[in-house]
mmCIF file of C-alpha atoms and ligand atoms in Angstrom:
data_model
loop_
_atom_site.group_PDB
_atom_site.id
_atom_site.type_symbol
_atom_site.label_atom_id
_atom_site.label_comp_id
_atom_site.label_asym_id
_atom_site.label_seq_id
_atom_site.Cartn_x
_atom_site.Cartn_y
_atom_site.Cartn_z
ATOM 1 C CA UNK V 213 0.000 0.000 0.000
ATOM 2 C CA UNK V 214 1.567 3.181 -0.787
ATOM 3 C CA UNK V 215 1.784 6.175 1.821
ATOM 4 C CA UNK V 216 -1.420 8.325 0.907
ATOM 5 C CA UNK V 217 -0.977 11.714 -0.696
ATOM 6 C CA UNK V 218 -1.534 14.713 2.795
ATOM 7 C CA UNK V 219 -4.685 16.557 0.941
ATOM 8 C CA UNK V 220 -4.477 19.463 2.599
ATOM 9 C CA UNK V 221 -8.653 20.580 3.564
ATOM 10 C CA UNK V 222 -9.128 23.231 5.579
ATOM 11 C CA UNK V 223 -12.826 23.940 6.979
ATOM 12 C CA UNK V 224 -13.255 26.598 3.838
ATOM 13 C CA UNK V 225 -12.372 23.824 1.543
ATOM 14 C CA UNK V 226 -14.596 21.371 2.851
ATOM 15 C CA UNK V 227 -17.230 23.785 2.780
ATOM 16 C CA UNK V 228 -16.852 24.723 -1.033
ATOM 17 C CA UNK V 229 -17.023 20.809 -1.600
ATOM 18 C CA UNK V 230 -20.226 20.789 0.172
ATOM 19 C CA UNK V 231 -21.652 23.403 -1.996
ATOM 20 C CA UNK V 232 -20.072 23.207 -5.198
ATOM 21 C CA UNK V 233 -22.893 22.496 -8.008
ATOM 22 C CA UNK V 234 -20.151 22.560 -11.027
ATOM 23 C CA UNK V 235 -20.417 18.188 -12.147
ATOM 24 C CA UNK V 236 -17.140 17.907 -13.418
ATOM 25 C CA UNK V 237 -15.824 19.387 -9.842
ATOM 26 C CA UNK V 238 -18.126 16.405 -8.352
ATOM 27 C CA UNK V 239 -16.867 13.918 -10.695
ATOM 28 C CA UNK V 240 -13.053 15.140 -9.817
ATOM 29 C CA UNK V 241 -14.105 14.752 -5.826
ATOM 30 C CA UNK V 242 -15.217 11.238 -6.540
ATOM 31 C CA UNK V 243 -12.061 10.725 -8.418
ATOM 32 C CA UNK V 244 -9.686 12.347 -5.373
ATOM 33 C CA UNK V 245 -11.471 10.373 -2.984
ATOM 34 C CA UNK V 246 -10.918 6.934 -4.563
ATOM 35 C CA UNK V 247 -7.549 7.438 -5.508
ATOM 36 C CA UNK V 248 -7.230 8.840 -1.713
ATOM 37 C CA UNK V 249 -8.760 5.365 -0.829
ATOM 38 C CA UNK V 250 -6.461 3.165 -3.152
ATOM 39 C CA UNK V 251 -3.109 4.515 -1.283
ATOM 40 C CA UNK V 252 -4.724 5.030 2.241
ATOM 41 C CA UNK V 253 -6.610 1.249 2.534
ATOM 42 C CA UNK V 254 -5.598 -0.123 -1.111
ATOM 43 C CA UNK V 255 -7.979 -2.142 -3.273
ATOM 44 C CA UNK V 256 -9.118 -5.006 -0.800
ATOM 45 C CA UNK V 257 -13.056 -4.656 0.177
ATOM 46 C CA UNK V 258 -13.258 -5.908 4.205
ATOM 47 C CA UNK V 259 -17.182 -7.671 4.916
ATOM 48 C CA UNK V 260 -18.548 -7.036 8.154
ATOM 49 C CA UNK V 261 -21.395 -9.522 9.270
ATOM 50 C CA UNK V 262 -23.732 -7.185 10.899
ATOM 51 C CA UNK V 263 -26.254 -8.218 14.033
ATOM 52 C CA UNK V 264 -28.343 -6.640 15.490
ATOM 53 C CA UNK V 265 -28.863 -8.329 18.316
ATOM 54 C CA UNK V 266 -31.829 -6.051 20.229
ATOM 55 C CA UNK V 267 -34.037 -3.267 19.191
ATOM 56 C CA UNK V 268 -35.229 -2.329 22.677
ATOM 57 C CA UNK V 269 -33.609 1.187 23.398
ATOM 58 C CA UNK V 270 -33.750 3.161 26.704
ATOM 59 C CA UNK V 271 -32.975 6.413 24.785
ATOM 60 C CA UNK V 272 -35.691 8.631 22.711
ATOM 61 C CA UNK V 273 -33.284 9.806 19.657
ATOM 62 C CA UNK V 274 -36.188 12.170 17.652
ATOM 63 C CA UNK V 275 -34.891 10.801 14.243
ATOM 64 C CA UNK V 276 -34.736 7.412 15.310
ATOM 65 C CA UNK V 277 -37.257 4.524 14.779
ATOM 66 C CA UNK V 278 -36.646 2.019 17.701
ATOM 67 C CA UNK V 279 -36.764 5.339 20.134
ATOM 68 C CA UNK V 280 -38.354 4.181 23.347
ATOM 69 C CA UNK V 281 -41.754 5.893 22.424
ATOM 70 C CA UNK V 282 -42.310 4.284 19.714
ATOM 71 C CA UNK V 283 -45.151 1.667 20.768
ATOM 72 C CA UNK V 284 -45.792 0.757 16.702
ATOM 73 C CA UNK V 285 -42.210 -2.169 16.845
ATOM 74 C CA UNK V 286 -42.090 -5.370 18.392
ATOM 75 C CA UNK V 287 -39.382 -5.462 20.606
ATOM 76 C CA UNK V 288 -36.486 -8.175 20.520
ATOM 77 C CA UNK V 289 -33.440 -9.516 22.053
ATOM 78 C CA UNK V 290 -31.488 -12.107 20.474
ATOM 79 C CA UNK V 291 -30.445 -15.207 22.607
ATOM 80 C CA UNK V 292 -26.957 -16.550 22.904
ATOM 81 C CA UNK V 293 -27.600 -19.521 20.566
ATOM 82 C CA UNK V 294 -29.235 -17.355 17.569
ATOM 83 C CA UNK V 295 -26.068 -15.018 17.962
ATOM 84 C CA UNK V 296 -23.791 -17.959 17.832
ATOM 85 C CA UNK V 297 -25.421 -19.210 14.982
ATOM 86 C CA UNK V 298 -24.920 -16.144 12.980
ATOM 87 C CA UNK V 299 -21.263 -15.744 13.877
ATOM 88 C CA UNK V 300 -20.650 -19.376 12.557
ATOM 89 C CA UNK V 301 -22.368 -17.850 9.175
ATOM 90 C CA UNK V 302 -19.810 -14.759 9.461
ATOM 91 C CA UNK V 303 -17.092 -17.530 9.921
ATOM 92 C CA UNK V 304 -17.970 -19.920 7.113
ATOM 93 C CA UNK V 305 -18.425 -16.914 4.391
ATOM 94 C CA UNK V 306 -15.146 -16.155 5.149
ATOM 95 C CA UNK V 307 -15.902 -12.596 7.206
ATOM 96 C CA UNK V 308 -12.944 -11.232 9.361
ATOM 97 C CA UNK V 309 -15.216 -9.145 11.478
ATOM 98 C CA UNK V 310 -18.918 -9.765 13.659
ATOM 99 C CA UNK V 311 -20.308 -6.530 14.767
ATOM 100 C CA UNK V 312 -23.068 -6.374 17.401
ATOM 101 C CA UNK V 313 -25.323 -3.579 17.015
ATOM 102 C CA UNK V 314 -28.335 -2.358 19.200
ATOM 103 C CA UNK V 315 -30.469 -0.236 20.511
ATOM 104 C CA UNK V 316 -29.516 1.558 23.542
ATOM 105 C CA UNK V 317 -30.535 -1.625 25.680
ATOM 106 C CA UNK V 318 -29.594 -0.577 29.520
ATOM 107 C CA UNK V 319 -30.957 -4.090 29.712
ATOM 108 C CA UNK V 320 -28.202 -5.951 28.335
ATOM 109 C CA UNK V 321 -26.758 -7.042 31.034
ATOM 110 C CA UNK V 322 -23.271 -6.532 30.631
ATOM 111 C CA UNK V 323 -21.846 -9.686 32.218
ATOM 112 C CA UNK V 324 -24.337 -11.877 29.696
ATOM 113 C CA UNK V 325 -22.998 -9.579 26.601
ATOM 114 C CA UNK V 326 -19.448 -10.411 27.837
ATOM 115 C CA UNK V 327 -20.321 -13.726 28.013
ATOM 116 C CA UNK V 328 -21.325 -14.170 24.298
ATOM 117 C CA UNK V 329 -18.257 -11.830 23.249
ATOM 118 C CA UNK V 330 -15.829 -14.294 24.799
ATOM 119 C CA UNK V 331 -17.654 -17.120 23.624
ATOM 120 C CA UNK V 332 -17.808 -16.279 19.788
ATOM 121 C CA UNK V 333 -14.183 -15.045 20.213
ATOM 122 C CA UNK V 334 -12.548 -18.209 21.437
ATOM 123 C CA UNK V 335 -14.611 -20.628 18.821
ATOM 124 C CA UNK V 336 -14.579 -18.510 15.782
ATOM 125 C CA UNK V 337 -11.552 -16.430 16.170
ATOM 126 C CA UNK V 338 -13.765 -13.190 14.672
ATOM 127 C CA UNK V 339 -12.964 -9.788 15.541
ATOM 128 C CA UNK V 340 -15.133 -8.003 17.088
ATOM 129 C CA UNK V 341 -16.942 -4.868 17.104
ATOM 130 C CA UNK V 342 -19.347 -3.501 19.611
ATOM 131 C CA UNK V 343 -22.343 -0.648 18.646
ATOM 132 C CA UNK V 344 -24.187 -0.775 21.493
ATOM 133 C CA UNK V 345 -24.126 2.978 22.731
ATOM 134 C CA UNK V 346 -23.421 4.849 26.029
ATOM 135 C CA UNK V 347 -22.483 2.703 28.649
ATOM 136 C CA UNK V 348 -20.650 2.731 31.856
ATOM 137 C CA UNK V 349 -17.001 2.938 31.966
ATOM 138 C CA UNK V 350 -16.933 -0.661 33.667
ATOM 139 C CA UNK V 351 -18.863 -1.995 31.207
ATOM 140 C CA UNK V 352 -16.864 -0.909 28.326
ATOM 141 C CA UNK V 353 -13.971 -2.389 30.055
ATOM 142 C CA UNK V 354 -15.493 -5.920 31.013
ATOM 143 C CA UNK V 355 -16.656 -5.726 27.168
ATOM 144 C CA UNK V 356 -12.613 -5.125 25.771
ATOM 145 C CA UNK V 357 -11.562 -7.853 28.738
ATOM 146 C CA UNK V 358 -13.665 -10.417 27.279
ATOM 147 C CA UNK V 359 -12.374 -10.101 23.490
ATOM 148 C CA UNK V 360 -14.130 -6.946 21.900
ATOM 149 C CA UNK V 361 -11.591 -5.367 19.796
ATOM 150 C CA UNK V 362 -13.883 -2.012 18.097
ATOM 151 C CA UNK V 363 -15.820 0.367 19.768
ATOM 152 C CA UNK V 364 -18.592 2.327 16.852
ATOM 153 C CA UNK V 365 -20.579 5.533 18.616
ATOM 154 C CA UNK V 366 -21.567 8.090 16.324
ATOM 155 C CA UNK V 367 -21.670 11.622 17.595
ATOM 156 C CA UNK V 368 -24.287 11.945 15.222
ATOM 157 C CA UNK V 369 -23.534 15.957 15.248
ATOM 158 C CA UNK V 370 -21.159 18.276 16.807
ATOM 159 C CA UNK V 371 -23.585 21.144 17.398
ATOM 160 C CA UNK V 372 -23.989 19.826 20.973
ATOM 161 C CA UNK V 373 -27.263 22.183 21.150
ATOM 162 C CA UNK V 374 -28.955 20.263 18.518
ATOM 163 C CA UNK V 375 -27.615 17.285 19.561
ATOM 164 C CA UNK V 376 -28.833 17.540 22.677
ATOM 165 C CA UNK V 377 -32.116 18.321 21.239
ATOM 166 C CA UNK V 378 -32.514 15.670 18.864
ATOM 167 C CA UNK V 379 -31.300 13.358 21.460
ATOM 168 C CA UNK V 380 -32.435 14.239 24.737
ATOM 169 C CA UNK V 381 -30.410 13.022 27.737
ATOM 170 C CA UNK V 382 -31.383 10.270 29.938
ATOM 171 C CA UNK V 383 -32.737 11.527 33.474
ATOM 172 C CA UNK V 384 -29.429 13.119 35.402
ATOM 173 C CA UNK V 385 -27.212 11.420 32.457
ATOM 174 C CA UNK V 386 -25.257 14.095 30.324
ATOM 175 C CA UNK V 387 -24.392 12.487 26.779
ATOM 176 C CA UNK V 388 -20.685 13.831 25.754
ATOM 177 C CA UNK V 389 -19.840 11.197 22.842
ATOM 178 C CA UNK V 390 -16.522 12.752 22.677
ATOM 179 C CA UNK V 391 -15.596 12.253 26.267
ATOM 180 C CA UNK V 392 -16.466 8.748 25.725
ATOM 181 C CA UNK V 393 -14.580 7.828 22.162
ATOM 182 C CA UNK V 394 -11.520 9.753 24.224
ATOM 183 C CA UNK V 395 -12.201 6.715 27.151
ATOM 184 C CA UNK V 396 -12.968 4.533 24.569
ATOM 185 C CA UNK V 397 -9.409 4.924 22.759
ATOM 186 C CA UNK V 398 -7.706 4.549 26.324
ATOM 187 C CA UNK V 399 -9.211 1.579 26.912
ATOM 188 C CA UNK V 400 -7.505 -0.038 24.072
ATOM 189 C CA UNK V 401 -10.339 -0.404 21.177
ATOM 190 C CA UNK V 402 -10.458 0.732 17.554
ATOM 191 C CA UNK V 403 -12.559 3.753 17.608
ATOM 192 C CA UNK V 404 -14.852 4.625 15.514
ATOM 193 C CA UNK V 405 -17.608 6.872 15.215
ATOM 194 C CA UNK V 406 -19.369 9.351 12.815
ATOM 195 C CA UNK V 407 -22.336 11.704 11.840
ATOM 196 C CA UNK V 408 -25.952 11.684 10.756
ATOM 197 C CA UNK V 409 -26.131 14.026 7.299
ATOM 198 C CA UNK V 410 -28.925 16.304 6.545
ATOM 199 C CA UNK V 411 -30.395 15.985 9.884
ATOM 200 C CA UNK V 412 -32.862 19.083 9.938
ATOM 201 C CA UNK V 413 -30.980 21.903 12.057
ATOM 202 C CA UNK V 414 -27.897 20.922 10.693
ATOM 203 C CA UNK V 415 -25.780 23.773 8.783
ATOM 204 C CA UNK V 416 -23.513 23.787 5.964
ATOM 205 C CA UNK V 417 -20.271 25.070 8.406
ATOM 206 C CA UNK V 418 -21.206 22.459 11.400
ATOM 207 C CA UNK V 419 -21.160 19.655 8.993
ATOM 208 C CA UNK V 420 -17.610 21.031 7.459
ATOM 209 C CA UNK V 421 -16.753 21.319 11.314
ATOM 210 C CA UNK V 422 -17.453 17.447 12.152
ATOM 211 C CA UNK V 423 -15.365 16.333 8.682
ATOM 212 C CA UNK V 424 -12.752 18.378 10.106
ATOM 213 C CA UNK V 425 -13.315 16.541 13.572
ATOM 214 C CA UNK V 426 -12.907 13.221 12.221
ATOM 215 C CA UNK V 427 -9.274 14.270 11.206
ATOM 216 C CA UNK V 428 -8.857 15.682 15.006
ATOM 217 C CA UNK V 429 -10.024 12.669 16.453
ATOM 218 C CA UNK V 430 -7.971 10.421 14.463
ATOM 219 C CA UNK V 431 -10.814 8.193 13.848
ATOM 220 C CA UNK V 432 -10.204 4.128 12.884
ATOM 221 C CA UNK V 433 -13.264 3.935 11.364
ATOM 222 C CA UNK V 434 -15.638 5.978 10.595
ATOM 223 C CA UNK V 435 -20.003 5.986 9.207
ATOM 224 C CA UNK V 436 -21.721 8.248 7.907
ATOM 225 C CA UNK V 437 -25.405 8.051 6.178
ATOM 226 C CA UNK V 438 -27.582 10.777 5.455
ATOM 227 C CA UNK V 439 -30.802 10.650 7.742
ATOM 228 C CA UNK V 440 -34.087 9.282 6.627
ATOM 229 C CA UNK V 441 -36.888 10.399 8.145
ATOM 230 C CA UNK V 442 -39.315 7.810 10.386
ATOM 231 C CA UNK V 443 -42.943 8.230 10.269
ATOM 232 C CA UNK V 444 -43.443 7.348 13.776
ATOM 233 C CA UNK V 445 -40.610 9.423 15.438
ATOM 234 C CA UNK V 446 -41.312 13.576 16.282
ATOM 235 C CA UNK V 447 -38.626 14.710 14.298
ATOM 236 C CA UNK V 448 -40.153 13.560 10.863
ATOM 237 C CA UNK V 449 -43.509 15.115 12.292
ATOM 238 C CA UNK V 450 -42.214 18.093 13.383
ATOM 239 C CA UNK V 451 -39.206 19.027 11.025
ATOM 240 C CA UNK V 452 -40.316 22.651 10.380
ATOM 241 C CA UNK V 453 -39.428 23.823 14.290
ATOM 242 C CA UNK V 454 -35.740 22.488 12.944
ATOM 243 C CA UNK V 455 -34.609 23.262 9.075
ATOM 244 C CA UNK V 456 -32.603 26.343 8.886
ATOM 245 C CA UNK V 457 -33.395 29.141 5.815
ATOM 246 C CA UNK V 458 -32.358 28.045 2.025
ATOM 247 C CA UNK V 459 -28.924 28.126 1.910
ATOM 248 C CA UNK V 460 -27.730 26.872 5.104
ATOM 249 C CA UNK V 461 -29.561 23.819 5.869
ATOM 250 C CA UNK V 462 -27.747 20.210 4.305
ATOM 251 C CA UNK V 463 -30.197 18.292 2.679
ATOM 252 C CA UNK V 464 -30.719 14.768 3.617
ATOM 253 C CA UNK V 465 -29.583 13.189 -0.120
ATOM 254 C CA UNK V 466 -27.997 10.686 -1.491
ATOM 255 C CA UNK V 467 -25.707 13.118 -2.999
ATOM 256 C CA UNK V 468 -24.825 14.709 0.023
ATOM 257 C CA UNK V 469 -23.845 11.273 1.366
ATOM 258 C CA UNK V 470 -21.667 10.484 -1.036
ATOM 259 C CA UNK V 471 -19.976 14.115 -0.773
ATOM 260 C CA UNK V 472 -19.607 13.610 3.208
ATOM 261 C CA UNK V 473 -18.479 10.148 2.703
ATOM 262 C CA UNK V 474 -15.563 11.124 0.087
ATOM 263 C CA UNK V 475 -14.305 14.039 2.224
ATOM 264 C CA UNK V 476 -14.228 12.089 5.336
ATOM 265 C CA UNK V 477 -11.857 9.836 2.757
ATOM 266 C CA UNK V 478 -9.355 12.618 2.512
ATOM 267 C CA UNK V 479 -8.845 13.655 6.070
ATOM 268 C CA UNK V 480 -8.841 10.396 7.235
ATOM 269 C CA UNK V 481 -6.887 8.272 4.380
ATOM 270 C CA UNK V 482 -6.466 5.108 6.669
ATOM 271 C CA UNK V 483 -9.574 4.842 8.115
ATOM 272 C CA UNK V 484 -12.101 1.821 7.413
ATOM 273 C CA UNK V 485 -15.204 3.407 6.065
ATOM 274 C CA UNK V 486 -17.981 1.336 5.173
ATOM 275 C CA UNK V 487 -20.414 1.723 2.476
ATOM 276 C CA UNK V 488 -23.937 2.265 4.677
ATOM 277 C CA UNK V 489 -27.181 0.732 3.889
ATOM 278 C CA UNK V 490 -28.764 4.570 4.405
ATOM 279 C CA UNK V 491 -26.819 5.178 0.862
ATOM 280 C CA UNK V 492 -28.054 1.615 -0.310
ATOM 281 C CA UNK V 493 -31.588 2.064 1.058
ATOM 282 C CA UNK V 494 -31.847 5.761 -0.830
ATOM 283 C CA UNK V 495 -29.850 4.718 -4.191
ATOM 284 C CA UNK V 496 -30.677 0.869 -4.346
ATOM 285 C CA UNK V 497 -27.929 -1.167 -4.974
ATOM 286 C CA UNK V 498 -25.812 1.626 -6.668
ATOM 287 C CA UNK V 499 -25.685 2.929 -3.363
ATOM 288 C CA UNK V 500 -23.552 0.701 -2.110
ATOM 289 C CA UNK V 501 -21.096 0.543 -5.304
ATOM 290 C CA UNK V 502 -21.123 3.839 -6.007
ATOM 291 C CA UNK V 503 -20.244 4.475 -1.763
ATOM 292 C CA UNK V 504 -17.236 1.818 -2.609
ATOM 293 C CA UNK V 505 -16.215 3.974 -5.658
ATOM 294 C CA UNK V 506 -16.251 7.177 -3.481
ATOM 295 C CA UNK V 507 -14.466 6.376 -0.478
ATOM 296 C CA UNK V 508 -15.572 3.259 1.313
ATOM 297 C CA UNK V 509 -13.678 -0.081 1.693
ATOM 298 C CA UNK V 510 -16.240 -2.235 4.325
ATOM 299 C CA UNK V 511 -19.093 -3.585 3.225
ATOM 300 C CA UNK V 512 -21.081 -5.133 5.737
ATOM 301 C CA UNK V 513 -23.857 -7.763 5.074
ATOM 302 C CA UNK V 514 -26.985 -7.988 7.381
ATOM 303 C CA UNK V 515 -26.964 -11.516 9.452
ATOM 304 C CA UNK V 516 -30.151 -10.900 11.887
ATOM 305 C CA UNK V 517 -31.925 -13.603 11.282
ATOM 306 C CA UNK V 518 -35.083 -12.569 9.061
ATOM 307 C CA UNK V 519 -37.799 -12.619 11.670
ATOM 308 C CA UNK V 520 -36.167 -9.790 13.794
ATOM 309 C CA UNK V 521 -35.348 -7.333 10.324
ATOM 310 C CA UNK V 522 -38.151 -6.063 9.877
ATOM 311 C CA UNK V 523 -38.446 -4.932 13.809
ATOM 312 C CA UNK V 524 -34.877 -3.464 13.450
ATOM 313 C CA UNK V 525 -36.544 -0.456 11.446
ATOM 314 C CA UNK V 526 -34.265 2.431 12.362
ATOM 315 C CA UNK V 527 -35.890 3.963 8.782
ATOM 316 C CA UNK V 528 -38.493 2.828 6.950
ATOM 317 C CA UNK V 529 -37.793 0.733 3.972
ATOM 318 C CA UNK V 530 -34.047 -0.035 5.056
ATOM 319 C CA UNK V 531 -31.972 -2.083 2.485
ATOM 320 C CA UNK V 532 -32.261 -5.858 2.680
ATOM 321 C CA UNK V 533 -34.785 -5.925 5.206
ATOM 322 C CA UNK V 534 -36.676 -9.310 3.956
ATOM 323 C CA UNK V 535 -33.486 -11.058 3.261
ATOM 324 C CA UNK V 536 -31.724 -14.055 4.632
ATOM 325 C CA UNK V 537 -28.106 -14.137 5.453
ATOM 326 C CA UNK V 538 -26.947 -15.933 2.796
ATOM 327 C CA UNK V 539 -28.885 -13.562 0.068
ATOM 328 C CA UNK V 540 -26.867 -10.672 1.877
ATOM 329 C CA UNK V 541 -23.788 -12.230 1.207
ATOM 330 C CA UNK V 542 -24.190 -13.188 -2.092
ATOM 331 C CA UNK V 543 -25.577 -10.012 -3.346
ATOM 332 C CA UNK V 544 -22.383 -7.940 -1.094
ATOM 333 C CA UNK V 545 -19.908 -10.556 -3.028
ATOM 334 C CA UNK V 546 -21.631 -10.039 -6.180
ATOM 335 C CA UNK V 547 -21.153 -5.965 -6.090
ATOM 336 C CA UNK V 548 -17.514 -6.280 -5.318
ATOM 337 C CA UNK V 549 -16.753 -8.545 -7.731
ATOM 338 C CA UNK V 550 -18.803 -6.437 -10.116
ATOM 339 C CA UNK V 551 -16.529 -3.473 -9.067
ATOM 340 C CA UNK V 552 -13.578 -5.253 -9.885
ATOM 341 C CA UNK V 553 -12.292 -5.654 -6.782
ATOM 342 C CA UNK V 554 -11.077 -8.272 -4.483
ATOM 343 C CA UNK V 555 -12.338 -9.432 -1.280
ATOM 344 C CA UNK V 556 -9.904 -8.265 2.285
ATOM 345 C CA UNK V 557 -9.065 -11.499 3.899
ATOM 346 C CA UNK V 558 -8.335 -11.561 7.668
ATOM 347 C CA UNK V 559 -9.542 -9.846 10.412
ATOM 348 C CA UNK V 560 -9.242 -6.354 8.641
ATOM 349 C CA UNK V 561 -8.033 -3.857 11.083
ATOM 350 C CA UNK V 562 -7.838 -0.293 10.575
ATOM 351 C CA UNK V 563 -4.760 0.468 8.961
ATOM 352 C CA UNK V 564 -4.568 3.839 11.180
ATOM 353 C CA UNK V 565 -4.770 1.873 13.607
ATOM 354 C CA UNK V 566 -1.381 -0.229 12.953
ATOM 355 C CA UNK V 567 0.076 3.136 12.316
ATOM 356 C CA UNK V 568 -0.500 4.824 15.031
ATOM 357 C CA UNK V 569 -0.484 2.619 17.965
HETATM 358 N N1 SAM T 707 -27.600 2.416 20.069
HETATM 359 C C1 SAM T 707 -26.370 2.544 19.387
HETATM 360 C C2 SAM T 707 -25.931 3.976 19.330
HETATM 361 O O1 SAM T 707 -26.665 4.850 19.778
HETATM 362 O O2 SAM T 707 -24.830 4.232 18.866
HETATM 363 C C3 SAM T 707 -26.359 1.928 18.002
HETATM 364 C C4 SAM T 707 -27.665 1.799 17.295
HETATM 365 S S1 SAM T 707 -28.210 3.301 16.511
HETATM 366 C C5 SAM T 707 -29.797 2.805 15.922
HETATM 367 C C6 SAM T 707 -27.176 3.273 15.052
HETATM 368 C C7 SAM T 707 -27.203 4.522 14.184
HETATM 369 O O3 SAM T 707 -28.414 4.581 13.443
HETATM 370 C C8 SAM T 707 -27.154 5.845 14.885
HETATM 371 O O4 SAM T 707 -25.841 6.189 15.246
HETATM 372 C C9 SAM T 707 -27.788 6.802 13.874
HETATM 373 O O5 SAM T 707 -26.825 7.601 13.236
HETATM 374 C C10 SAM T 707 -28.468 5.866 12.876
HETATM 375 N N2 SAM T 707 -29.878 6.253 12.673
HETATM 376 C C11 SAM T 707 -30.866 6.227 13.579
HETATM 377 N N3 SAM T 707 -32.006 6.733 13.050
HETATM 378 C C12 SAM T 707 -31.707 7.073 11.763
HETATM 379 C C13 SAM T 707 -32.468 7.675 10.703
HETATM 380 N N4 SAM T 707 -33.743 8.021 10.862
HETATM 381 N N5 SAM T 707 -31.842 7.892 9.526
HETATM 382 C C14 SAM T 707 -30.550 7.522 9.347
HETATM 383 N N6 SAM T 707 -29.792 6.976 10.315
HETATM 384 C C15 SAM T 707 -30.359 6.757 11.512
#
């Protein structure tokens, strides 16, 4: 892999590449970002096996569709034995990497979570990446003691007033994301975290302000999606108390994804960036190739098992939410073949991680 190319942004650059409407400029970002990609991560495309192993969630996110409030999902927790089972899928298609993703479930018990981590870690010999929100510090730590090697919190936004708006604090709980990717990092795990795009209140200089902070945090990995609004959560009801005049609020695109994604590319060269399934759910399947020609390297194919999909329904109509495992593997495979690319073998670790640390 060669050394990748320092593209110097500053925040007025990464603004101009957030408004620019000239195509051939676009087409030339694309173009920086991939080559960017090429040197930082080279030309290996890592698979994730994604599960999401609750939807319960203790928080009430506005934007978000498994919110506590919302009465209209069936609410799930995987057992040990269905999570084992779809690690031994992740294993036998080959897949480095398991991540564990839920909703902010205070009731996982974090003894029973460690339990499974150290389980699937000593029979399949996966990495292993935890998205299971704010915890407490001890937690966190029995989590990394038992074999969990990533850490994934988004900060969602940086404007902490509208974050703290469109994710209102748990009774005498301050959220500071930051504060906890900083413990996060000393506790030893690959960090990574990211932002919500076109959230309504969100403004063309505090989205060039969190790009910049993904350099400043020297992320490992880092998603981004833009947001899709949920029927059944306040925000999509009440957007109009939010969006800021023409001009300065982002739009939630497709386009706009693909712009964030490729600039968070060239501050952050070595960091594993997945192609999301908010850019495959708005763009279809080209989402997630044209995400893997603008920046992304990870790919990472859903392995709930079917029954529990549907209930996972952070947006409506998310990508692949009627399929079986093995139909999200294929069709992942088949894109990156498509692409012309080759599949990353191994557990696929950030490679700003090995640098750095
Ligand atoms: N509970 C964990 C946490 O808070 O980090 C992980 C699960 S949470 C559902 C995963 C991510 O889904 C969030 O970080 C958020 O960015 C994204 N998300 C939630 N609602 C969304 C929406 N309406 N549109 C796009 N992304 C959304």
């Amino acid at each position: 892999m060669q050394e990748p190319n320092a593209i110097s942004l500053d925040l007025q650059a990464i603004h101009r590449w957030l408004t620019v409407t000239d195509e051939q400029e676009l087409a030339d970002l694309w173009q920086l970002a991939d080559t960017c990609s090429q040197q930082g991560v080279g030309d290996e495309v890592h698979l994730r096996g994604l599960v999401e192993i609750s939807n319960r969630c203790s928080r009430n996110c506005l934007y978000c569709g498994i919110r506590a409030d919302n009465h209209q999902i069936q609410c799930y927790l995987m057992s040990p034995e269905e999570v084992y089972d779809c690690a031994w899928k992740a294993r036998k298609a080959g897949f480095g990497t398991l991540v564990f993703q839920a909703g902010e479930d205070q009731s996982i018990e974090a003894h029973w979570m460690a339990d499974i981590i150290r389980k699937v870690k000593i029979d399949t010999g996966l990495a292993i990446t935890l998205s299971l929100g704010e915890r407490e510090e001890k937690d966190y730590r029995l989590w990394r003691e038992a074999g969990a090697d990533r850490y994934l919190l988004r900060f969602e936004t940086g404007n902490k007033q509208l974050f703290d708006a469109i994710h209102p604090p748990l009774p005498g709980h301050q959220s500071n994301r930051l504060a906890i990717l900083k413990l996060l990092r000393e506790i030893g795990y690959e960090v990574g975290s990211g932002i919500l795009v076109g959230i309504p209140g969100q403004s063309f200089d505090s989205l060039a302000a969190d790009i910049d902070r993904f350099r400043t945090l020297d992320l490992d990995m880092i998603g981004v999606g833009p947001y899709i609004p949920h029927p059944d959560t306040p925000l999509a009801r009440c957007s109009d108390q939010f969006i800021l005049p023409a001009g300065e609020q982002v739009p939630n695109t497709v386009e706009m994804g693909y712009r964030v994604l490729a600039l968070a590319r060239l501050v952050c060269p070595r960091a594993n960036i997945p192609s999301t399934t908010a850019l495959a759910t708005l763009d279809g399947p080209l989402g997630r190739e044209l995400g893997l020609q603008r920046g992304a390297n990870i790919v990472m194919p859903n392995l709930t098992p079917q029954k529990y999909r549907r209930m996972y329904e952070i947006y409506p109509a998310k990508a692949a939410s009627t399929e079986e495992a093995e139909q999200s593997i294929a069709t992942a495979l088949q894109q990156i073949r498509a692409l012309g690319r080759s599949v990353g073998s191994g557990r696929g670790d950030s490679p700003n991680l090995k640098k750095n640390r």
